[in-house]
Short mmCIF file of C-alpha atoms in Angstrom, two decimals:
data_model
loop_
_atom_site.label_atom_id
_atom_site.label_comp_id
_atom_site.label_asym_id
_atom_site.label_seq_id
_atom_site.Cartn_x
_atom_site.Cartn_y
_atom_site.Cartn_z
CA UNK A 8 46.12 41.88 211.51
CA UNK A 9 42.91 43.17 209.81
CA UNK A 10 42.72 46.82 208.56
CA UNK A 11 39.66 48.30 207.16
CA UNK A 12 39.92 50.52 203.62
CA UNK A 13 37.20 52.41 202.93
CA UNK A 14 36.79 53.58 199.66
CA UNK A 15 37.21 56.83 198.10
CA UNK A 16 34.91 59.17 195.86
CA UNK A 17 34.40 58.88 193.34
CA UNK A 18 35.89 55.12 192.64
CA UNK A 19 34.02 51.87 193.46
CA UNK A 20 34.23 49.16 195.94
CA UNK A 21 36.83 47.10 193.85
CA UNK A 22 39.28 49.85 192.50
CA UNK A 23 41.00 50.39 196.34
CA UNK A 24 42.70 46.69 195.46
CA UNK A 25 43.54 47.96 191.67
CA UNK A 26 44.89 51.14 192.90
CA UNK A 27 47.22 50.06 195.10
CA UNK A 28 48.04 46.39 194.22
CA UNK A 29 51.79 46.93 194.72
CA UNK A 30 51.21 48.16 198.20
CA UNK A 31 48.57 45.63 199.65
CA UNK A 32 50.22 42.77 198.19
CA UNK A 33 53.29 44.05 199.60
CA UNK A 34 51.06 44.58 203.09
CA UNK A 35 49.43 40.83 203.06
CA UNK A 36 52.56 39.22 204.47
CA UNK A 37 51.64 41.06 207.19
CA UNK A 38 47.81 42.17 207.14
CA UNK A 39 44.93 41.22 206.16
CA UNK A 40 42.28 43.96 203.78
CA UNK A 41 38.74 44.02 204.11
CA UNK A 42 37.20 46.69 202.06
CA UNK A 43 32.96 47.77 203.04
CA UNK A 44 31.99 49.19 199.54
CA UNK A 45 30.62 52.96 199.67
CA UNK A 46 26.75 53.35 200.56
CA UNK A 47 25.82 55.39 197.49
CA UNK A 48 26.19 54.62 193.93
CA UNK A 49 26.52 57.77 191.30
CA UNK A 50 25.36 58.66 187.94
CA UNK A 51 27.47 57.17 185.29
CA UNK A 52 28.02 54.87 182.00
CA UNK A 53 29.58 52.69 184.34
CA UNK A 54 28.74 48.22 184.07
CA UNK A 55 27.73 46.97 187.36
CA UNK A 56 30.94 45.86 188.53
CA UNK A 57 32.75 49.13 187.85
CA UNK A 58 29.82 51.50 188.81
CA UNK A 59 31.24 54.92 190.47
CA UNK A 60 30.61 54.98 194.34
CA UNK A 61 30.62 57.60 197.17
CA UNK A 62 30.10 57.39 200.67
CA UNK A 63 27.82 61.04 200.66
CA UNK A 64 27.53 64.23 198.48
CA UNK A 65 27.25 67.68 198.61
CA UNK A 66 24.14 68.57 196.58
CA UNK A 67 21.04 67.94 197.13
CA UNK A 68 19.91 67.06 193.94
CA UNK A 69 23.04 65.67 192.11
CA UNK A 70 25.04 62.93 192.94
CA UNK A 71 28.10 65.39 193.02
CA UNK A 72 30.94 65.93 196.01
CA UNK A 73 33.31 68.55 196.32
CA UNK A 74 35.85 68.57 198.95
CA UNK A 75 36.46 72.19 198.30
CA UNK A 76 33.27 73.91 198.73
CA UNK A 77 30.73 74.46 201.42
CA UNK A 78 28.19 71.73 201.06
CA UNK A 79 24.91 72.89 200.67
CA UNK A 80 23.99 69.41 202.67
CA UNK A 81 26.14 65.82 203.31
CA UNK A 82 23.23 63.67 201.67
CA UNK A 83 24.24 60.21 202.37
CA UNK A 84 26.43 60.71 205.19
CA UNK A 85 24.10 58.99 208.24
CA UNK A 86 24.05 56.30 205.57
CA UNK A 87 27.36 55.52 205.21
CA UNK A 88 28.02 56.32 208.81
CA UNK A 89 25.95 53.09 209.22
CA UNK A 90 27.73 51.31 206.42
CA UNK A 91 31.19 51.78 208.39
CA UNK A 92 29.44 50.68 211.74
CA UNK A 93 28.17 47.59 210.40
CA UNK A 94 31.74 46.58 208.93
CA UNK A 95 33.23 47.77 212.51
CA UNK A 96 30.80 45.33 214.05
CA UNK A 97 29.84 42.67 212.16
CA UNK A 98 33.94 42.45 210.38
CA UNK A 99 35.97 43.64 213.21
CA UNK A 100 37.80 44.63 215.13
CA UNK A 101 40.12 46.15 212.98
CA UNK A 102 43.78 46.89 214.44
CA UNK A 103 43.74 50.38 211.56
CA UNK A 104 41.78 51.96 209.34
CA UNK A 105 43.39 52.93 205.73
CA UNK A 106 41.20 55.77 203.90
CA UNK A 107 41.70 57.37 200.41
CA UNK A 108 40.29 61.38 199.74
CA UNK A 109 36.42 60.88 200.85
CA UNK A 110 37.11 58.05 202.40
CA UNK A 111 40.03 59.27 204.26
CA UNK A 112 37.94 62.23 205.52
CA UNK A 113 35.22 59.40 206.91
CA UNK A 114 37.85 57.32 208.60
CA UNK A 115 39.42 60.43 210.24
CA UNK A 116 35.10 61.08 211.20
CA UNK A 117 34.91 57.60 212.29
CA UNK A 118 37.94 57.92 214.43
CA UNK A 119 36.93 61.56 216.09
CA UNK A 120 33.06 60.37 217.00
CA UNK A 121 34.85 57.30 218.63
CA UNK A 122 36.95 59.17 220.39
CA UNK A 123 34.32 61.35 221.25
CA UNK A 124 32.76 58.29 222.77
CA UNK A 125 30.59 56.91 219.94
CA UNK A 126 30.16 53.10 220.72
CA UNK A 127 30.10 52.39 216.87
CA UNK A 128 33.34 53.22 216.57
CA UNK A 129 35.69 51.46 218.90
CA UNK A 130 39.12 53.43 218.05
CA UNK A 131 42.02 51.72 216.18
CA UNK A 132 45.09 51.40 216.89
CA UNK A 133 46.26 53.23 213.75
CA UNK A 134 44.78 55.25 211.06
CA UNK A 135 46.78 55.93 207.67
CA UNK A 136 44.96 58.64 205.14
CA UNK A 137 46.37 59.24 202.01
CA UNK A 138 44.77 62.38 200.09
CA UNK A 139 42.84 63.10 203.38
CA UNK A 140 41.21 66.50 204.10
CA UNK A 141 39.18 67.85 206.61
CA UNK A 142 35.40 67.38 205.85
CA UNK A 143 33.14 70.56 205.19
CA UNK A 144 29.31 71.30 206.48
CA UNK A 145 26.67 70.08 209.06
CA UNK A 146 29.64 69.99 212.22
CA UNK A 147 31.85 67.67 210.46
CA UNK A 148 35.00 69.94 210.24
CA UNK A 149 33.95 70.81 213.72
CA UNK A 150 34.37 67.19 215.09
CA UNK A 151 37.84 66.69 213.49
CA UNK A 152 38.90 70.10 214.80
CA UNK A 153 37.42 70.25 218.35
CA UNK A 154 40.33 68.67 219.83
CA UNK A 155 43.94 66.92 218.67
CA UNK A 156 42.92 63.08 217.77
CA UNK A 157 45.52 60.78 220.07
CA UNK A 158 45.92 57.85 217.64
CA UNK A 159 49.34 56.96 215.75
CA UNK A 160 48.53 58.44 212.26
CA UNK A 161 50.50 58.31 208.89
CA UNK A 162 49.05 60.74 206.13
CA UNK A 163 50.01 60.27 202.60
CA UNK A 164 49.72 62.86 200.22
CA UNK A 165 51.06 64.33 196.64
CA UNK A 166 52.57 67.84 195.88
CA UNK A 167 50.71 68.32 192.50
CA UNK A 168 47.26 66.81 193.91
CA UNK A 169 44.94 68.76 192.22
CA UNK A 170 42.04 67.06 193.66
CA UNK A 171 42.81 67.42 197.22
CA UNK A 172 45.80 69.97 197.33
CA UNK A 173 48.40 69.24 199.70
CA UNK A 174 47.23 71.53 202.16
CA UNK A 175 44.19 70.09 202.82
CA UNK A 176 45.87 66.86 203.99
CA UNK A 177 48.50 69.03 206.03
CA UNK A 178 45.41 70.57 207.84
CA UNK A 179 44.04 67.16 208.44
CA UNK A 180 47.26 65.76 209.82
CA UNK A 181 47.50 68.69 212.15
CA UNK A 182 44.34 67.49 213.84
CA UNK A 183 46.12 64.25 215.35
CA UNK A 184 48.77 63.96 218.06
CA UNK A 185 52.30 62.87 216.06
CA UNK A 186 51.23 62.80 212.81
CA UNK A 187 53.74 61.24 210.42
CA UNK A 188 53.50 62.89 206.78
CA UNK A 189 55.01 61.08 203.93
CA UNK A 190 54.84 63.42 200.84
CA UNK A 191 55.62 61.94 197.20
CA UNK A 192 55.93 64.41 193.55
CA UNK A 193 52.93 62.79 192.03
CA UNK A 194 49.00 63.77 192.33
CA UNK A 195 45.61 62.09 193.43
CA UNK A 196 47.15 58.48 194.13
CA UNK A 197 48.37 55.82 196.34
CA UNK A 198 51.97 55.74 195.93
CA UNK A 199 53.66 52.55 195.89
CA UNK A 200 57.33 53.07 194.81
CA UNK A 201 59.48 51.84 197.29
CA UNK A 202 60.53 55.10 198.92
CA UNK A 203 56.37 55.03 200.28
CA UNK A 204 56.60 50.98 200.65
CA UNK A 205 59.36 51.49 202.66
CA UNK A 206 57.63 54.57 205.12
CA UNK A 207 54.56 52.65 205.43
CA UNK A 208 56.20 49.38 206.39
CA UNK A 209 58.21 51.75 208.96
CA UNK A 210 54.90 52.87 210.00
CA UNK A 211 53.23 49.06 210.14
CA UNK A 212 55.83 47.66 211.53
CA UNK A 213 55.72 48.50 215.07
CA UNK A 214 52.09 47.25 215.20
CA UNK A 215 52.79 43.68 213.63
CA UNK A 216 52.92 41.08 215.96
#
């Protein structure tokens, strides 16, 4: 079963694998992970292979994102709109999408313009956002709250995130139909001790075959 990850902001296109190791090799008995790297690359001291990604950000001038703040634009976001699309259509289909902070907040887009009836973005049959929150500026927290999203969600998120506090992911979860929550002590992370292995293998489980 293939599930797309798309990346989060501000790591790169490999650190979704390094994050998370314990969980995906955990997951590969069962799935298979195909990661599109983020369109945009950001300012850093950063080699090649570790350079800093994001899929768009919220200045016009500096290759900055807050999740926080009213963007004065989303520069980047058509891009990596496209960058999903391609992966969705050239990769796919994907039976779920898995998204971390940013990119939990463009799989939850993804998921509301195909539900919308985008035909770049045939709908999964499960999303899973850890750290999500609902996107600010240009009608993007409009599209995730114009109406409940009807696909079997789990939403992963830490009490003492201080990147994307907690209730920014409960807002986002309260945007889909059945939302399962799994909450852990820790901050801006995938969890992977076995009390989250455990709820996400609950979760996977009824869509292995």
């Amino acid at each position: 079963m293939p599930v797309s990850s798309p990346a989060h902001f501000p790591q790169s296109f490999f650190s979704p694998q390094r994050l998370s190791f314990p969980v995906i090799s955990k997951f590969s008995l069962l799935f298979s992970f195909l990661s599109p790297s983020s369109s945009h690359i950001a300012v850093g001291p950063c080699p090649p292979e570790e350079q800093t990604r994001g899929w768009w950000f919220s200045e016009q001038e500096a290759d900055v994102f807050s999740a926080l703040k009213e963007p004065t634009v989303c520069r980047g976001l058509k891009e990596a709109l496209g960058t999903v699309a391609q992966a969705l259509s050239q990769l796919g289909p994907f039976d779920g999408l898995l998204g971390f902070s940013q990119g939990a907040a463009l799989a939850a887009v993804v998921c509301a313009l195909g539900q919308a009836g985008d035909p770049r973005f045939p709908l999964p049959r499960f999303i899973i956002l850890v750290s999500g929150f609902c996107p600010r500026g240009l009608g993007l927290k409009e599209s995730i709250l114009l109406g409940p999203l009807s696909l079997p969600s789990l939403h992963v998120f830490g009490d003492t995130d201080r990147v994307i506090p907690s209730e920014e992911s409960v807002q986002l979860a309260s945007r889909f139909t059945g939302a399962i929550t799994v909450t852990h002590s820790g901050g801006h992370f995938i969890p992977a001790a076995v009390p989250q292995r455990q709820a996400y293998l609950k979760f996977l489980d009824q869509f292995a075959e």
